[in-house]
CSV table of C-alpha atoms in Angstrom, one decimal:
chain,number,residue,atom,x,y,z
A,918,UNK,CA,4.4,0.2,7.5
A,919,UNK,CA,6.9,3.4,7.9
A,920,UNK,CA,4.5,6.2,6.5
A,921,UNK,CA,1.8,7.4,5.1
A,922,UNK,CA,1.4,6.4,1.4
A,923,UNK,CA,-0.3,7.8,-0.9
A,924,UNK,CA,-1.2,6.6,-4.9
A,925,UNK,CA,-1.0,7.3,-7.3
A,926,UNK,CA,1.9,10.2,-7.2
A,927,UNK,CA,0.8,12.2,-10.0
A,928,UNK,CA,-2.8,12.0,-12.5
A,929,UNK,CA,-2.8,13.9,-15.8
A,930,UNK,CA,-6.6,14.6,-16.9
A,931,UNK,CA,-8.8,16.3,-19.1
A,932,UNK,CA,-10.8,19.1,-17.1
A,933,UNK,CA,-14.5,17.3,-17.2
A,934,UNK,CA,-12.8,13.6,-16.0
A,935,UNK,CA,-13.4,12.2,-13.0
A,936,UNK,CA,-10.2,11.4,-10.6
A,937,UNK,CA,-9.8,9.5,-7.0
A,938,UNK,CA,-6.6,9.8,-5.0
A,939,UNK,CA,-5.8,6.9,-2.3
A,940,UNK,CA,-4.4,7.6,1.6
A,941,UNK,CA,-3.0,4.7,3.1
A,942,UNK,CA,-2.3,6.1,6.9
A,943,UNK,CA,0.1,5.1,9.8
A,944,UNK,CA,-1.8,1.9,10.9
A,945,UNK,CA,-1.8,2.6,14.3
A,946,UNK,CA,-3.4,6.2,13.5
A,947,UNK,CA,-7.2,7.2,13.8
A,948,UNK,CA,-7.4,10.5,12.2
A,949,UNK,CA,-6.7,11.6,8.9
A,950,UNK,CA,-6.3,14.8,6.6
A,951,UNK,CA,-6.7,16.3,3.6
A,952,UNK,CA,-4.4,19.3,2.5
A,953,UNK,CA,-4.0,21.4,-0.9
A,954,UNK,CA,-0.5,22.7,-1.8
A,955,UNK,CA,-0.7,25.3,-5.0
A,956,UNK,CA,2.6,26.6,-6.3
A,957,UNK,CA,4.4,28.6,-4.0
A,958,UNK,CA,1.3,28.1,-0.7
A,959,UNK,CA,1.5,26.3,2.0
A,960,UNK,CA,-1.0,23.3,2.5
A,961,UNK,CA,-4.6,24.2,3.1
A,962,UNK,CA,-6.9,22.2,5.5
A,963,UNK,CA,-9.6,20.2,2.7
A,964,UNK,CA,-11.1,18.0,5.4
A,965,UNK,CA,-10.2,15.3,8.6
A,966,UNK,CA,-11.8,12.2,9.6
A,967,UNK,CA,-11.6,10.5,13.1
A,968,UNK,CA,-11.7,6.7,12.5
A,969,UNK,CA,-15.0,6.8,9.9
A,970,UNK,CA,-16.7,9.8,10.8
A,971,UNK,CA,-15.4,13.0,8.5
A,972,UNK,CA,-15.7,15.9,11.4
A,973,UNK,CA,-14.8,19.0,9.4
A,974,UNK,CA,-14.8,19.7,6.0
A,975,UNK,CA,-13.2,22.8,4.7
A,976,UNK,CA,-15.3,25.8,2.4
A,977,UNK,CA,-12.5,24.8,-0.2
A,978,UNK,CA,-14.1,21.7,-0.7
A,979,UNK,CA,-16.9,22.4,-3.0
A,980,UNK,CA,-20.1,19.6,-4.3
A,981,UNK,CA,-17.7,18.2,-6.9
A,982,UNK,CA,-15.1,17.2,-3.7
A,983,UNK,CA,-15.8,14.0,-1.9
A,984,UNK,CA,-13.6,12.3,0.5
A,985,UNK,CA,-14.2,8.9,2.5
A,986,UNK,CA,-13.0,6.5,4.7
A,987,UNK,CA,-14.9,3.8,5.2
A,988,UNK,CA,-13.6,1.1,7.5
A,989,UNK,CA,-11.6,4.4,9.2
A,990,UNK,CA,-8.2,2.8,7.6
A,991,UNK,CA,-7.7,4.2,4.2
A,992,UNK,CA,-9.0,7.0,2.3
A,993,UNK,CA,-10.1,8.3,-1.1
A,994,UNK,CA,-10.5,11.6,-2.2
A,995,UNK,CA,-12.6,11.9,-5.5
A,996,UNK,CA,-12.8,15.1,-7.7
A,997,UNK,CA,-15.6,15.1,-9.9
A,998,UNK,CA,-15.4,17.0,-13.2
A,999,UNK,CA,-12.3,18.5,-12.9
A,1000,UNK,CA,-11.5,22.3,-13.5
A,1001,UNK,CA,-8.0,23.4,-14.7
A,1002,UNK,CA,-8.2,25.3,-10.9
A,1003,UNK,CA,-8.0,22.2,-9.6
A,1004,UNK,CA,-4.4,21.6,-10.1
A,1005,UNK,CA,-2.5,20.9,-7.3
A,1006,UNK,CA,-0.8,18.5,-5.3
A,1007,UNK,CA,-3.1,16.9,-2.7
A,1008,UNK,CA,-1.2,15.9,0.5
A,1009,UNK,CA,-2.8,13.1,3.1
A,1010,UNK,CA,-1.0,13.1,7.2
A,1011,UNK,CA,-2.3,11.6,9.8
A,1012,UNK,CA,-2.5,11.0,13.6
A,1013,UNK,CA,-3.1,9.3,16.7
A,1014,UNK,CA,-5.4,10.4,19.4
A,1015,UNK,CA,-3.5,10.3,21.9
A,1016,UNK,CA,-2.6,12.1,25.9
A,1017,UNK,CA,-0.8,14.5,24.5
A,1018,UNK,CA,-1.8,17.7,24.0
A,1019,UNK,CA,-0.4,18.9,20.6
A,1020,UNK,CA,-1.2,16.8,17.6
A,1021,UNK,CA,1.8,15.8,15.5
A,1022,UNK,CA,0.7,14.7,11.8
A,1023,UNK,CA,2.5,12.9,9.2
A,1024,UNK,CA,2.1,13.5,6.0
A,1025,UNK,CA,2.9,11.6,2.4
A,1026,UNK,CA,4.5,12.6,-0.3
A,1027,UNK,CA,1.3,13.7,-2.0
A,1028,UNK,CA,-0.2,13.3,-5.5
A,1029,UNK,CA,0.0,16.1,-8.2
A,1030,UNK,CA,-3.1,16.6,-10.3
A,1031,UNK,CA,-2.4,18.4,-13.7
A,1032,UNK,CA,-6.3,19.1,-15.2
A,1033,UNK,CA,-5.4,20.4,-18.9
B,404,UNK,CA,-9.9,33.6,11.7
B,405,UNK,CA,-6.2,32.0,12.4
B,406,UNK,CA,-3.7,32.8,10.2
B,407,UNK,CA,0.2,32.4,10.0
B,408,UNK,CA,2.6,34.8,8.3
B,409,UNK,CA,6.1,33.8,7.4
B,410,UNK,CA,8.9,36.1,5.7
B,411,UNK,CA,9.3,36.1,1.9
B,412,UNK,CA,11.9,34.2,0.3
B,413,UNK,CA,13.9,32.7,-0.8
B,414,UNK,CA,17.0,33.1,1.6
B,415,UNK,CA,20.1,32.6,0.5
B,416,UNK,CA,23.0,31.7,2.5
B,417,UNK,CA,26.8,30.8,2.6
B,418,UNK,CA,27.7,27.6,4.3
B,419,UNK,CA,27.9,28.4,8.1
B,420,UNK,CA,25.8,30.9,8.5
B,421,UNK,CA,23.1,31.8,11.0
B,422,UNK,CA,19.7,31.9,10.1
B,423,UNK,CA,16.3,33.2,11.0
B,424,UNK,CA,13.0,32.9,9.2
B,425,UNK,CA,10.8,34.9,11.1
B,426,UNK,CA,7.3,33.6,11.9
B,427,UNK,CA,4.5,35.1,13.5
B,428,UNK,CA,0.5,34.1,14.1
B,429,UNK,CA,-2.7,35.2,14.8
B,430,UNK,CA,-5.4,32.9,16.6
B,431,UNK,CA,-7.4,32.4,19.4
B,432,UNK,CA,-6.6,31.2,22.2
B,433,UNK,CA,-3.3,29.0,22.5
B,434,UNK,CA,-2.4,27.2,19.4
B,435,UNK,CA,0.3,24.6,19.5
B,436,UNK,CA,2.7,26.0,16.8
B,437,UNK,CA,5.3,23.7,14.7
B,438,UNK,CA,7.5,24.0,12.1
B,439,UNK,CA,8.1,21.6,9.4
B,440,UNK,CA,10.2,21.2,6.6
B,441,UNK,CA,10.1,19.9,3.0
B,442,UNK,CA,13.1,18.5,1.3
B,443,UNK,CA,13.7,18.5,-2.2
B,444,UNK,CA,11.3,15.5,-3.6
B,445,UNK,CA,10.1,14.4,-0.6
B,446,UNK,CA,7.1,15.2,2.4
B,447,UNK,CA,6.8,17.5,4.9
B,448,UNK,CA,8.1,16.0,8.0
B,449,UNK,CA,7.9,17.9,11.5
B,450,UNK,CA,11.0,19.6,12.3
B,451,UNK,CA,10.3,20.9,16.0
B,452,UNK,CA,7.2,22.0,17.8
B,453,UNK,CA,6.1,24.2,20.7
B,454,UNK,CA,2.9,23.6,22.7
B,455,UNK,CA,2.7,26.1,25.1
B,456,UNK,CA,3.9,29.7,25.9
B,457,UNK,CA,7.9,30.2,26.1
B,458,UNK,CA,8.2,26.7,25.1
B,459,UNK,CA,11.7,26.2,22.9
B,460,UNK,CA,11.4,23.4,20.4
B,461,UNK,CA,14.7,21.9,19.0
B,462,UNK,CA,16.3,19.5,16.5
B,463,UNK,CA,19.4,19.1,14.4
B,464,UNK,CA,20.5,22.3,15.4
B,465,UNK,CA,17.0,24.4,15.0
B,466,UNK,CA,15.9,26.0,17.7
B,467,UNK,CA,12.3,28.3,17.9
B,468,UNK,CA,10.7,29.9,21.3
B,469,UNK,CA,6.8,30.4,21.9
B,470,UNK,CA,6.3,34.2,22.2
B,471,UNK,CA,2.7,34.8,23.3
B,472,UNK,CA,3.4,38.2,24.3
B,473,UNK,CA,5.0,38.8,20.1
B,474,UNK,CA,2.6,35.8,18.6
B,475,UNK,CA,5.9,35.0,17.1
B,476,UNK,CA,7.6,31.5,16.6
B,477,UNK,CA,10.9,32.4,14.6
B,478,UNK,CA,13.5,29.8,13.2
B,479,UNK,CA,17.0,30.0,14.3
B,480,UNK,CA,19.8,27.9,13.2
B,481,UNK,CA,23.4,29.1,14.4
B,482,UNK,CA,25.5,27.4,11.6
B,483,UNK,CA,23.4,26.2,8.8
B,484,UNK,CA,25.3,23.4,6.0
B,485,UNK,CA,24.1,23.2,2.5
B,486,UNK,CA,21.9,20.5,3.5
B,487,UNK,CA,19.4,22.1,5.5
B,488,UNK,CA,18.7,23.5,1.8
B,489,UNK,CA,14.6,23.0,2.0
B,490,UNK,CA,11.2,24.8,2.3
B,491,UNK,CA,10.4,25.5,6.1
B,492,UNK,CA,6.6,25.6,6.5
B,493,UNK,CA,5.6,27.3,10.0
B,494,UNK,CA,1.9,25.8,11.0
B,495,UNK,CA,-0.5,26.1,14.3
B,496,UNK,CA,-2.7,23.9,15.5
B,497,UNK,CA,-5.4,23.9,18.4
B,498,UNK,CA,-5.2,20.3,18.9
B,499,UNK,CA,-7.8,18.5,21.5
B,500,UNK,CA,-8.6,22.6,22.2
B,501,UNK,CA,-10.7,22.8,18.8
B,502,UNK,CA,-10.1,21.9,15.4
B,503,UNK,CA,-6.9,19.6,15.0
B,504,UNK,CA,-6.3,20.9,11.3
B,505,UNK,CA,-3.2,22.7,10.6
B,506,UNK,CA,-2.9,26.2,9.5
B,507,UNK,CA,0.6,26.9,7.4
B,508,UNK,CA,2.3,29.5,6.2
B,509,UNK,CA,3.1,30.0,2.8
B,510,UNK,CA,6.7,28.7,3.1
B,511,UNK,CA,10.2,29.7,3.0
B,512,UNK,CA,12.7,28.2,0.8
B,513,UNK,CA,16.6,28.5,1.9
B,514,UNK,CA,19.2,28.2,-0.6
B,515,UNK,CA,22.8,27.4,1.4
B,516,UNK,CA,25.8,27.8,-0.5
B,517,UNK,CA,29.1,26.2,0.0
C-alpha cells in the first residue's frame, strides 16, 4: 500500500443516473476526506470521517450526496440523480491522528465525473 | 469564514528564474498553512508546510515563511527548472484546533521555459 487509491478514475453518465466513487486510504490512516475540484478551483471540503463516524459534512453536499465508511477503512461516495453541475473531479486524502499538530493529508489521483 | 487568496496565473518563466506566487489568508485563529503541488496527470502531493507563526517550510528548493503580522504565506524558489512546471495550490488548515478540512486556493499554474 503506497497511497491513496481511488476507482474508478473517470465515470461518464446521463444526468438522472446514479454513480458511487470508491476511496481506498493509507491503511495506517483513520481519517478521511472528500474534496471537489471544478475547472480552474482549488479543491473544496465535501465531507471527513474519523474511523466510521462522518464528523462534518460540507453545505456543498446536498440530499442527493452520500458518503460512507463503514468498517472506517474504505469509502464510497454516491451521487444520486446526477445534474450536469455535478461534473467534477472528486479527490479522496487522508490522515493519521497523530501528536502532531498540523495534519498532513494525502490525496489520490481522484475520479472525474462527466454528467451529459 | 476562512478563505485563501492566491495570485492569478498562469506564470510563465524562463529556465532559472526566481519565482514567487504570492499567497495570503484570512482565518481565525492560527491555521497551519501548506502548500501543495499538482503535476501534470497526477495528485496533489504536499510540497512544504508551516505550522506556526514565522515558521519557514522547505523542499527541493521552495522555500515559504508564516507571516501572521501580513496573513501571507508566499512561494519562493530561487532558480526554478522546467520541471517544477505544475499547479501550486496554497491551503490552511486548523488541524486538532477545529475542523481538520483544508481550505485551498484556487491555484496557480507555472509554465517554465527552457
Amino acid at each position: 500500500d503506497t497511497g491513496v487509491s481511488q476507482n474508478p478514475r473517470h465515470k461518464i453518465t446521463k444526468r438522472g443516473q446514479n454513480v458511487t466513487f470508491r476511496c481506498d486510504p493509507i491503511s495506517e490512516h483513520n481519517r478521511l476526506y472528500w474534496y471537489r475540484q471544478t475547472l480552474g478551483q482549488g479543491p473544496e471540503f465535501l465531507t471527513y470521517f474519523q474511523n466510521e463516524a462522518q464528523l462534518e459534512k460540507s453545505r456543498l453536499l446536498s440530499d442527493r450526496f452520500s458518503a460512507e465508511r463503514p468498517k472506517g477503512s474504505f469509502s464510497t461516495l454516491e451521487i444520486q440523480r446526477t445534474e450536469q453541475g455535478d461534473s467534477a473531479m472528486y479527490l479522496c486524502a487522508s490522515s493519521d491522528s497523530g501528536g502532531s499538530s498540523y495534519n498532513e493529508q494525502f490525496f489520490g489521483p481522484g475520479t472525474r465525473l462527466t454528467v451529459l | 469564514g476562512d478563505s485563501v487568496t492566491q495570485m492569478e496565473g498562469p506564470v510563465t518563466l524562463s529556465e532559472e528564474a526566481f519565482l514567487t506566487i504570492n499567497c495570503t489568508y484570512t482565518a481565525t485563529g492560527y491555521p497551519s498553512l501548506f502548500w501543495y503541488v499538482q503535476y501534470p496527470g497526477e495528485g496533489l502531493q504536499l510540497l512544504l508546510k508551516a505550522t506556526k507563526a514565522d515558521d519557514k517550510g522547505s523542499n527541493k528548493g521552495f522555500e515559504a515563511t508564516y507571516r501572521k503580522e501580513t496573513t501571507s504565506f508566499h512561494l519562493e524558489k530561487g532558480s526554478v527548472q522546467v520541471s517544477d512546471s505544475a499547479v501550486y495550490f496554497c491551503a490552511l488548515s486548523h488541524g486538532p484546533s477545529g475542523t481538520y478540512k483544508y481550505i485551498f486556493g484556487t491555484g496557480t499554474r507555472l509554465k517554465v521555459l527552457a
